[in-house]
PDB file of C-alpha atoms and ligand atoms in Angstrom:
ATOM      1  CA  MET Z 110      -0.065   0.245  -0.032  1.00 93.00           C
ATOM      2  CA  PRO Z 111       1.239   3.408  -0.885  1.00 98.00           C
ATOM      3  CA  GLU Z 112       2.094   5.582   2.119  1.00 98.00           C
ATOM      4  CA  HIS Z 113       1.386   8.621   0.490  1.00 98.00           C
ATOM      5  CA  VAL Z 114      -1.133   9.034  -2.774  1.00 99.00           C
ATOM      6  CA  ALA Z 115      -1.465  12.505  -4.597  1.00 99.00           C
ATOM      7  CA  ILE Z 116      -3.893  13.643  -6.947  1.00 99.00           C
ATOM      8  CA  ILE Z 117      -4.723  16.186  -9.827  1.00 99.00           C
ATOM      9  CA  MET Z 118      -8.672  16.295  -9.325  1.00 98.00           C
ATOM     10  CA  ASP Z 119      -9.397  17.320 -12.932  1.00 98.00           C
ATOM     11  CA  GLY Z 120     -12.423  17.229 -15.062  1.00 98.00           C
ATOM     12  CA  ASN Z 121     -14.930  19.160 -13.070  1.00 98.00           C
ATOM     13  CA  GLY Z 122     -15.863  21.314 -15.932  1.00 98.00           C
ATOM     14  CA  ARG Z 123     -16.020  18.784 -18.546  1.00 98.00           C
ATOM     15  CA  TRP Z 124     -18.345  16.740 -16.031  1.00 99.00           C
ATOM     16  CA  ALA Z 125     -20.759  19.824 -15.852  1.00 98.00           C
ATOM     17  CA  LYS Z 126     -20.813  20.285 -19.606  1.00 98.00           C
ATOM     18  CA  GLN Z 127     -21.794  17.204 -20.655  1.00 98.00           C
ATOM     19  CA  ARG Z 128     -24.927  17.508 -18.417  1.00 98.00           C
ATOM     20  CA  GLY Z 129     -25.701  21.399 -19.365  1.00 98.00           C
ATOM     21  CA  LEU Z 130     -24.646  22.370 -15.927  1.00 98.00           C
ATOM     22  CA  SER Z 131     -22.607  25.759 -14.903  1.00 98.00           C
ATOM     23  CA  ARG Z 132     -18.853  24.640 -13.979  1.00 98.00           C
ATOM     24  CA  LEU Z 133     -19.641  25.345 -10.302  1.00 98.00           C
ATOM     25  CA  LYS Z 134     -22.177  22.588 -10.336  1.00 98.00           C
ATOM     26  CA  GLY Z 135     -18.893  20.441 -11.451  1.00 98.00           C
ATOM     27  CA  HIS Z 136     -17.139  21.667  -8.534  1.00 98.00           C
ATOM     28  CA  GLU Z 137     -19.912  20.610  -6.119  1.00 98.00           C
ATOM     29  CA  GLU Z 138     -19.779  17.392  -7.318  1.00 98.00           C
ATOM     30  CA  GLY Z 139     -16.200  17.169  -7.127  1.00 98.00           C
ATOM     31  CA  ALA Z 140     -16.393  18.113  -3.535  1.00 98.00           C
ATOM     32  CA  ARG Z 141     -18.325  15.083  -2.894  1.00 98.00           C
ATOM     33  CA  SER Z 142     -15.848  13.019  -4.717  1.00 98.00           C
ATOM     34  CA  VAL Z 143     -13.070  14.842  -2.234  1.00 98.00           C
ATOM     35  CA  LEU Z 144     -15.205  13.080   0.499  1.00 98.00           C
ATOM     36  CA  ALA Z 145     -15.141   9.780  -0.841  1.00 98.00           C
ATOM     37  CA  VAL Z 146     -11.893   9.297  -1.603  1.00 98.00           C
ATOM     38  CA  LEU Z 147     -10.613  10.890   1.624  1.00 98.00           C
ATOM     39  CA  LYS Z 148     -12.715   7.998   3.836  1.00 97.00           C
ATOM     40  CA  ALA Z 149     -11.753   5.429   1.011  1.00 98.00           C
ATOM     41  CA  ALA Z 150      -7.581   6.269   1.410  1.00 98.00           C
ATOM     42  CA  LYS Z 151      -8.628   5.750   5.412  1.00 98.00           C
ATOM     43  CA  LYS Z 152      -9.863   2.585   5.041  1.00 98.00           C
ATOM     44  CA  ALA Z 153      -6.982   1.218   2.896  1.00 98.00           C
ATOM     45  CA  GLY Z 154      -4.658   2.442   5.108  1.00 98.00           C
ATOM     46  CA  VAL Z 155      -3.319   5.379   3.062  1.00 98.00           C
ATOM     47  CA  ARG Z 156      -1.446   7.661   5.744  1.00 98.00           C
ATOM     48  CA  PHE Z 157      -0.971  10.774   3.405  1.00 98.00           C
ATOM     49  CA  LEU Z 158      -3.472  12.036   0.629  1.00 99.00           C
ATOM     50  CA  THR Z 159      -2.523  15.327  -1.263  1.00 99.00           C
ATOM     51  CA  LEU Z 160      -4.983  17.054  -3.325  1.00 99.00           C
ATOM     52  CA  TYR Z 161      -4.657  19.578  -6.202  1.00 99.00           C
ATOM     53  CA  ALA Z 162      -7.552  21.844  -5.506  1.00 98.00           C
ATOM     54  CA  PHE Z 163      -6.538  25.030  -7.080  1.00 98.00           C
ATOM     55  CA  SER Z 164      -3.254  25.923  -9.165  1.00 98.00           C
ATOM     56  CA  THR Z 165      -1.253  29.210  -9.342  1.00 98.00           C
ATOM     57  CA  GLU Z 166      -2.449  29.155 -12.656  1.00 98.00           C
ATOM     58  CA  ASN Z 167      -6.102  28.916 -11.612  1.00 98.00           C
ATOM     59  CA  TRP Z 168      -6.247  32.548 -10.609  1.00 98.00           C
ATOM     60  CA  ILE Z 169      -6.760  33.503 -14.595  1.00 98.00           C
ATOM     61  CA  ARG Z 170      -9.982  31.887 -14.691  1.00 98.00           C
ATOM     62  CA  PRO Z 171     -13.160  34.015 -14.234  1.00 98.00           C
ATOM     63  CA  LYS Z 172     -13.597  35.563 -11.217  1.00 98.00           C
ATOM     64  CA  GLU Z 173     -17.150  34.111 -10.635  1.00 98.00           C
ATOM     65  CA  GLU Z 174     -15.045  30.642 -11.160  1.00 98.00           C
ATOM     66  CA  VAL Z 175     -12.365  31.429  -8.500  1.00 98.00           C
ATOM     67  CA  ASP Z 176     -15.042  32.824  -6.075  1.00 98.00           C
ATOM     68  CA  GLY Z 177     -17.171  30.051  -5.817  1.00 98.00           C
ATOM     69  CA  LEU Z 178     -14.341  27.642  -5.602  1.00 98.00           C
ATOM     70  CA  MET Z 179     -13.330  29.333  -2.587  1.00 98.00           C
ATOM     71  CA  ASN Z 180     -17.016  29.761  -0.990  1.00 98.00           C
ATOM     72  CA  LEU Z 181     -17.002  25.960  -2.118  1.00 98.00           C
ATOM     73  CA  LEU Z 182     -13.796  25.595   0.247  1.00 98.00           C
ATOM     74  CA  ALA Z 183     -15.022  27.798   3.310  1.00 98.00           C
ATOM     75  CA  LEU Z 184     -18.339  25.609   2.815  1.00 98.00           C
ATOM     76  CA  PHE Z 185     -16.432  22.268   3.108  1.00 98.00           C
ATOM     77  CA  ILE Z 186     -14.797  23.032   6.197  1.00 98.00           C
ATOM     78  CA  ASP Z 187     -17.630  24.240   7.854  1.00 97.00           C
ATOM     79  CA  ARG Z 188     -19.747  21.178   7.169  1.00 98.00           C
ATOM     80  CA  HIS Z 189     -16.946  18.497   7.462  1.00 98.00           C
ATOM     81  CA  ARG Z 190     -15.152  19.588  10.493  1.00 98.00           C
ATOM     82  CA  ARG Z 191     -16.457  17.245  13.063  1.00 97.00           C
ATOM     83  CA  GLU Z 192     -15.689  13.957  10.649  1.00 97.00           C
ATOM     84  CA  PHE Z 193     -11.941  15.480  10.096  1.00 98.00           C
ATOM     85  CA  LEU Z 194     -11.610  15.352  14.169  1.00 98.00           C
ATOM     86  CA  GLU Z 195     -13.788  12.188  14.540  1.00 97.00           C
ATOM     87  CA  ASN Z 196     -11.857  10.180  11.773  1.00 97.00           C
ATOM     88  CA  LYS Z 197      -8.761  11.473  12.872  1.00 98.00           C
ATOM     89  CA  ILE Z 198      -7.748  13.538  10.046  1.00 98.00           C
ATOM     90  CA  ARG Z 199      -5.104  16.260  10.058  1.00 98.00           C
ATOM     91  CA  LEU Z 200      -5.483  18.921   7.571  1.00 98.00           C
ATOM     92  CA  ARG Z 201      -2.503  20.906   6.038  1.00 98.00           C
ATOM     93  CA  VAL Z 202      -1.887  22.907   2.895  1.00 98.00           C
ATOM     94  CA  ILE Z 203       0.619  23.820   0.959  1.00 98.00           C
ATOM     95  CA  GLY Z 204       0.694  26.794  -1.572  1.00 98.00           C
ATOM     96  CA  GLN Z 205       0.380  30.565  -1.473  1.00 98.00           C
ATOM     97  CA  ILE Z 206      -2.169  30.344   1.383  1.00 98.00           C
ATOM     98  CA  ASP Z 207      -1.801  34.468   1.983  1.00 98.00           C
ATOM     99  CA  ARG Z 208      -3.371  34.745  -1.695  1.00 98.00           C
ATOM    100  CA  LEU Z 209      -6.260  33.488  -0.445  1.00 98.00           C
ATOM    101  CA  PRO Z 210      -9.467  35.351   0.902  1.00 98.00           C
ATOM    102  CA  GLY Z 211      -8.997  36.075   4.421  1.00 98.00           C
ATOM    103  CA  GLY Z 212     -12.060  34.483   5.907  1.00 98.00           C
ATOM    104  CA  VAL Z 213     -11.057  31.082   3.994  1.00 98.00           C
ATOM    105  CA  GLN Z 214      -7.475  31.633   5.747  1.00 98.00           C
ATOM    106  CA  LYS Z 215      -9.123  31.941   9.058  1.00 98.00           C
ATOM    107  CA  LYS Z 216     -11.087  28.691   8.267  1.00 98.00           C
ATOM    108  CA  LEU Z 217      -8.621  26.594   7.299  1.00 98.00           C
ATOM    109  CA  ALA Z 218      -5.945  27.927  10.215  1.00 98.00           C
ATOM    110  CA  LYS Z 219      -8.586  27.200  12.770  1.00 98.00           C
ATOM    111  CA  LEU Z 220      -9.181  23.361  11.411  1.00 98.00           C
ATOM    112  CA  ILE Z 221      -5.287  23.153  11.105  1.00 98.00           C
ATOM    113  CA  ASP Z 222      -5.087  24.139  14.375  1.00 98.00           C
ATOM    114  CA  GLN Z 223      -7.858  21.853  15.624  1.00 98.00           C
ATOM    115  CA  SER Z 224      -6.608  18.691  14.268  1.00 98.00           C
ATOM    116  CA  ALA Z 225      -2.956  18.767  14.578  1.00 98.00           C
ATOM    117  CA  LYS Z 226      -2.846  17.105  17.717  1.00 96.00           C
ATOM    118  CA  ASP Z 227      -4.968  13.905  17.513  1.00 97.00           C
ATOM    119  CA  TYR Z 228      -4.645  12.015  14.248  1.00 98.00           C
ATOM    120  CA  GLU Z 229      -3.402   9.142  12.296  1.00 98.00           C
ATOM    121  CA  TYR Z 230      -4.343  10.275   8.740  1.00 98.00           C
ATOM    122  CA  THR Z 231      -3.308  13.616   7.219  1.00 98.00           C
ATOM    123  CA  LEU Z 232      -4.627  15.515   4.349  1.00 98.00           C
ATOM    124  CA  ILE Z 233      -2.930  17.931   2.371  1.00 99.00           C
ATOM    125  CA  VAL Z 234      -4.939  20.473   0.242  1.00 98.00           C
ATOM    126  CA  ALA Z 235      -2.687  22.232  -2.409  1.00 99.00           C
ATOM    127  CA  LEU Z 236      -4.380  25.718  -2.796  1.00 98.00           C
ATOM    128  CA  SER Z 237      -2.629  28.321  -4.939  1.00 98.00           C
ATOM    129  CA  TYR Z 238      -0.080  25.758  -5.343  1.00 98.00           C
ATOM    130  CA  GLY Z 239       2.701  25.629  -7.853  1.00 98.00           C
ATOM    131  CA  SER Z 240       5.697  23.399  -7.887  1.00 98.00           C
ATOM    132  CA  ARG Z 241       7.992  25.812  -9.290  1.00 98.00           C
ATOM    133  CA  ALA Z 242       7.178  28.990  -6.769  1.00 98.00           C
ATOM    134  CA  GLU Z 243       7.485  26.414  -4.138  1.00 98.00           C
ATOM    135  CA  ILE Z 244      11.160  25.401  -5.624  1.00 98.00           C
ATOM    136  CA  ALA Z 245      12.018  28.921  -6.273  1.00 98.00           C
ATOM    137  CA  ALA Z 246      10.904  29.728  -2.487  1.00 98.00           C
ATOM    138  CA  ALA Z 247      12.956  26.962  -1.018  1.00 98.00           C
ATOM    139  CA  ALA Z 248      16.375  28.235  -3.467  1.00 98.00           C
ATOM    140  CA  LYS Z 249      15.661  31.951  -1.765  1.00 98.00           C
ATOM    141  CA  ALA Z 250      15.607  30.423   1.769  1.00 98.00           C
ATOM    142  CA  ILE Z 251      19.010  28.391   0.794  1.00 98.00           C
ATOM    143  CA  ALA Z 252      20.566  31.303  -0.595  1.00 98.00           C
ATOM    144  CA  ARG Z 253      19.635  33.427   2.486  1.00 98.00           C
ATOM    145  CA  LYS Z 254      21.091  31.028   5.217  1.00 98.00           C
ATOM    146  CA  ALA Z 255      24.131  31.223   2.341  1.00 98.00           C
ATOM    147  CA  ALA Z 256      24.677  34.611   2.339  1.00 98.00           C
ATOM    148  CA  THR Z 257      24.178  34.984   6.478  1.00 98.00           C
ATOM    149  CA  GLY Z 258      26.786  32.173   6.777  1.00 98.00           C
ATOM    150  CA  GLU Z 259      24.139  29.942   8.627  1.00 98.00           C
ATOM    151  CA  LEU Z 260      25.138  27.567   5.577  1.00 98.00           C
ATOM    152  CA  ASP Z 261      27.723  26.454   3.993  1.00 98.00           C
ATOM    153  CA  PRO Z 262      27.166  26.125  -0.081  1.00 98.00           C
ATOM    154  CA  GLU Z 263      29.188  23.281  -0.512  1.00 98.00           C
ATOM    155  CA  THR Z 264      27.146  21.075   2.208  1.00 98.00           C
ATOM    156  CA  ILE Z 265      23.841  21.485   0.006  1.00 98.00           C
ATOM    157  CA  THR Z 266      22.390  18.484  -1.140  1.00 98.00           C
ATOM    158  CA  GLU Z 267      18.851  17.323  -2.322  1.00 98.00           C
ATOM    159  CA  GLU Z 268      18.046  16.713   1.350  1.00 98.00           C
ATOM    160  CA  THR Z 269      18.859  20.349   1.950  1.00 98.00           C
ATOM    161  CA  VAL Z 270      16.552  21.707  -1.127  1.00 98.00           C
ATOM    162  CA  THR Z 271      13.708  18.845   0.780  1.00 98.00           C
ATOM    163  CA  GLN Z 272      14.220  20.376   3.856  1.00 98.00           C
ATOM    164  CA  HIS Z 273      13.076  23.719   2.405  1.00 98.00           C
ATOM    165  CA  LEU Z 274       9.998  22.644   0.609  1.00 98.00           C
ATOM    166  CA  TYR Z 275       6.519  23.593   2.520  1.00 98.00           C
ATOM    167  CA  LEU Z 276       6.130  19.933   3.792  1.00 98.00           C
ATOM    168  CA  PRO Z 277       9.775  18.614   4.842  1.00 98.00           C
ATOM    169  CA  ASP Z 278       8.624  16.170   6.747  1.00 98.00           C
ATOM    170  CA  VAL Z 279       5.823  14.506   4.315  1.00 98.00           C
ATOM    171  CA  PRO Z 280       7.240  11.255   2.560  1.00 98.00           C
ATOM    172  CA  ASP Z 281       6.999  11.672  -1.495  1.00 98.00           C
ATOM    173  CA  PRO Z 282       4.054   9.952  -3.000  1.00 98.00           C
ATOM    174  CA  GLU Z 283       4.811   6.893  -4.232  1.00 98.00           C
ATOM    175  CA  LEU Z 284       1.349   7.440  -6.458  1.00 98.00           C
ATOM    176  CA  MET Z 285       0.165   9.891  -8.401  1.00 98.00           C
ATOM    177  CA  ILE Z 286      -3.143   9.748  -9.716  1.00 99.00           C
ATOM    178  CA  ARG Z 287      -4.718  12.457 -12.564  1.00 99.00           C
ATOM    179  CA  THR Z 288      -8.172  11.648 -13.606  1.00 98.00           C
ATOM    180  CA  SER Z 289     -10.080  12.904 -16.963  1.00 98.00           C
ATOM    181  CA  GLY Z 290      -7.355  11.872 -19.259  1.00 98.00           C
ATOM    182  CA  GLU Z 291      -4.769  14.974 -19.450  1.00 98.00           C
ATOM    183  CA  LEU Z 292      -1.312  13.534 -19.370  1.00 98.00           C
ATOM    184  CA  ARG Z 293       0.423  16.481 -17.664  1.00 98.00           C
ATOM    185  CA  LEU Z 294       2.017  17.518 -14.201  1.00 98.00           C
ATOM    186  CA  SER Z 295       0.172  21.082 -14.618  1.00 98.00           C
ATOM    187  CA  ASN Z 296       3.121  22.601 -11.900  1.00 98.00           C
ATOM    188  CA  PHE Z 297       2.259  19.737  -9.326  1.00 98.00           C
ATOM    189  CA  LEU Z 298       5.095  18.492  -7.091  1.00 99.00           C
ATOM    190  CA  LEU Z 299       7.379  18.156  -9.521  1.00 98.00           C
ATOM    191  CA  TRP Z 300      10.251  17.574  -6.971  1.00 98.00           C
ATOM    192  CA  GLN Z 301       8.144  15.193  -4.933  1.00 98.00           C
ATOM    193  CA  LEU Z 302       6.867  13.322  -7.896  1.00 98.00           C
ATOM    194  CA  SER Z 303      10.652  12.346  -8.888  1.00 98.00           C
ATOM    195  CA  TYR Z 304      10.121   8.726  -8.714  1.00 97.00           C
ATOM    196  CA  ALA Z 305       6.267   8.530  -8.546  1.00 98.00           C
ATOM    197  CA  GLU Z 306       4.261   6.285 -10.160  1.00 98.00           C
ATOM    198  CA  LEU Z 307       1.839   7.430 -12.756  1.00 98.00           C
ATOM    199  CA  TYR Z 308      -2.236   6.714 -13.116  1.00 98.00           C
ATOM    200  CA  VAL Z 309      -3.947   8.531 -15.457  1.00 98.00           C
ATOM    201  CA  THR Z 310      -7.724   7.650 -15.831  1.00 98.00           C
ATOM    202  CA  GLU Z 311     -10.523   9.023 -18.339  1.00 98.00           C
ATOM    203  CA  VAL Z 312     -12.568   9.027 -15.476  1.00 98.00           C
ATOM    204  CA  LEU Z 313     -13.908  12.837 -14.771  1.00 99.00           C
ATOM    205  CA  TRP Z 314     -13.341  13.337 -10.758  1.00 99.00           C
ATOM    206  CA  PRO Z 315     -16.972  14.197 -10.024  1.00 99.00           C
ATOM    207  CA  ASP Z 316     -17.107  10.547 -11.124  1.00 99.00           C
ATOM    208  CA  PHE Z 317     -14.069   9.082  -9.203  1.00 99.00           C
ATOM    209  CA  ARG Z 318     -15.292   7.596  -6.002  1.00 98.00           C
ATOM    210  CA  GLU Z 319     -14.521   4.604  -3.623  1.00 98.00           C
ATOM    211  CA  ASP Z 320     -14.040   1.938  -6.285  1.00 98.00           C
ATOM    212  CA  GLU Z 321     -12.041   4.010  -8.734  1.00 98.00           C
ATOM    213  CA  PHE Z 322      -9.625   4.645  -6.115  1.00 98.00           C
ATOM    214  CA  TYR Z 323      -9.235   1.300  -5.014  1.00 98.00           C
ATOM    215  CA  GLN Z 324      -8.767   0.417  -8.771  1.00 98.00           C
ATOM    216  CA  ALA Z 325      -5.806   3.173  -8.988  1.00 98.00           C
ATOM    217  CA  LEU Z 326      -4.481   1.557  -5.795  1.00 98.00           C
ATOM    218  CA  GLU Z 327      -4.541  -2.096  -7.794  1.00 98.00           C
ATOM    219  CA  ALA Z 328      -2.704  -0.874 -10.222  1.00 98.00           C
ATOM    220  CA  PHE Z 329      -0.201   0.573  -8.013  1.00 98.00           C
ATOM    221  CA  ASN Z 330       0.058  -2.828  -6.697  1.00 97.00           C
ATOM    222  CA  GLN Z 331       0.876  -4.563 -10.317  1.00 96.00           C
ATOM    223  CA  ARG Z 332       3.719  -2.183 -11.329  1.00 95.00           C
ATOM    224  CA  GLY Z 333       7.272  -3.225 -10.879  1.00 91.00           C
ATOM    225  CA  ARG Z 334       9.222  -0.100  -8.918  1.00 90.00           C
ATOM    226  CA  ARG Z 335      12.651  -0.730  -9.975  1.00 92.00           C
ATOM    227  CA  PHE Z 336      14.675   2.819  -8.860  1.00 94.00           C
ATOM    228  CA  GLY Z 337      16.780   2.757 -11.476  1.00 94.00           C
ATOM    229  CA  GLY Z 338      18.128  -0.799 -10.614  1.00 94.00           C
ATOM    230  CA  VAL Z 339      17.514  -4.228 -12.112  1.00 92.00           C
ATOM    231  CA  VAL Z 340      14.334  -6.495 -11.893  1.00 79.00           C
ATOM    232  CA  THR Z 341      14.558  -8.650  -8.750  1.00 69.00           C
ATOM    233  CA  HIS Z 342      11.760 -10.782  -8.937  1.00 61.00           C
TER     234      HIS Z 342
HETATM  235  C1  IPE P 191     -10.332  20.743 -11.754  1.00 93.33           C
HETATM  236  O1  IPE P 191     -11.548  20.622 -12.739  1.00 93.33           O
HETATM  237  C2  IPE P 191     -11.110  21.537 -10.457  1.00 93.33           C
HETATM  238  C3  IPE P 191      -9.570  22.636 -10.606  1.00 93.33           C
HETATM  239  C4  IPE P 191      -9.088  23.023 -11.460  1.00 93.33           C
HETATM  240  C5  IPE P 191     -10.032  23.764  -9.566  1.00 93.33           C
HETATM  241  P1  IPE P 191     -11.733  21.732 -13.760  1.00 93.33           P
HETATM  242  O2  IPE P 191     -12.513  22.876 -13.699  1.00 93.33           O
HETATM  243  O3  IPE P 191     -10.178  21.984 -14.450  1.00 93.33           O
HETATM  244  O4  IPE P 191     -12.244  20.930 -15.219  1.00 93.33           O
HETATM  245  P2  IPE P 191     -11.968  20.802 -16.223  1.00 93.33           P
HETATM  246  O5  IPE P 191     -10.428  20.396 -16.986  1.00 93.33           O
HETATM  247  O6  IPE P 191     -12.678  22.326 -17.091  1.00 93.33           O
HETATM  248  O7  IPE P 191     -12.909  19.458 -17.007  1.00 93.33           O
HETATM  249  C1  IPE P 192      -4.702  21.052 -12.466  1.00 93.33           C
HETATM  250  O1  IPE P 192      -6.040  21.375 -13.079  1.00 93.33           O
HETATM  251  C2  IPE P 192      -5.228  22.011 -11.221  1.00 93.33           C
HETATM  252  C3  IPE P 192      -5.940  21.442 -10.510  1.00 93.33           C
HETATM  253  C4  IPE P 192      -6.595  20.151 -10.160  1.00 93.33           C
HETATM  254  C5  IPE P 192      -6.398  22.367  -9.013  1.00 93.33           C
HETATM  255  P1  IPE P 192      -6.283  22.438 -14.572  1.00 93.33           P
HETATM  256  O2  IPE P 192      -7.390  21.758 -14.854  1.00 93.33           O
HETATM  257  O3  IPE P 192      -6.098  23.628 -14.144  1.00 93.33           O
HETATM  258  O4  IPE P 192      -4.984  21.828 -15.421  1.00 93.33           O
HETATM  259  P2  IPE P 192      -4.600  21.970 -17.089  1.00 93.33           P
HETATM  260  O5  IPE P 192      -4.874  23.428 -17.109  1.00 93.33           O
HETATM  261  O6  IPE P 192      -5.438  21.245 -17.831  1.00 93.33           O
HETATM  262  O7  IPE P 192      -3.124  21.986 -17.049  1.00 93.33           O
HETATM  263 MG1   MG P 193      -8.946  21.145 -15.832  1.00 93.33          MG
END
């Protein structure tokens, strides 16, 4: 079983379009998939789940859609706060959180704090997240330490970079799922996914539920992971 699964939740707009609904209806149905997959991951014993909910690039979408997504996020936290706590799910976030509306930031901070003490599972939500921005910020932090003499540039290793990313203590995802068939990473966890198994399904995110998640885990279990070595079995 992978310890960490990351998902690019894509296809909400297409799901809505197929039904003659507004894109926002697609995002609403997508939020139900979030809950279903969160429960399925817990059941399967996946300790870390990272969901790509909003990218740095998504800010260019129409204001109405961006506002709708932010409202949906706030609503999701209010509605499911108790479930997070009862199911021992810790909430964490990655991304440029200071760009989110103040009200959303407050709700996030509250649940992050409430869920931080007693947990078994971790949900990481990528919000206003861009991997290149994350890596650039890490480079800046490392350069600053080098400039002040806190760090000797000759000692910089891959681990140093990892230690300056948003969540240095979280293991890399072993499996990355993308829904709705697109074969790209869209600026998601470029460093952390270096050796992840990739699983792309045509299923649109609002239709991706427990069974589809288990199918992805099943596919992962069939993969021969070699990490550059030779096949041993
Ligand atoms: C994913 O669905 C949700 C977000 C990116 C916020 P999309 O909104 O990208 O759906 P499509 O790709 O237009 O179908
Ligand atoms: C990636 O989906 C971002 C999220 C799922 C939040 P997009 O729909 O924004 O990606 P592109 O535009 O297909 O690359
Ligand atoms: Mg999309």
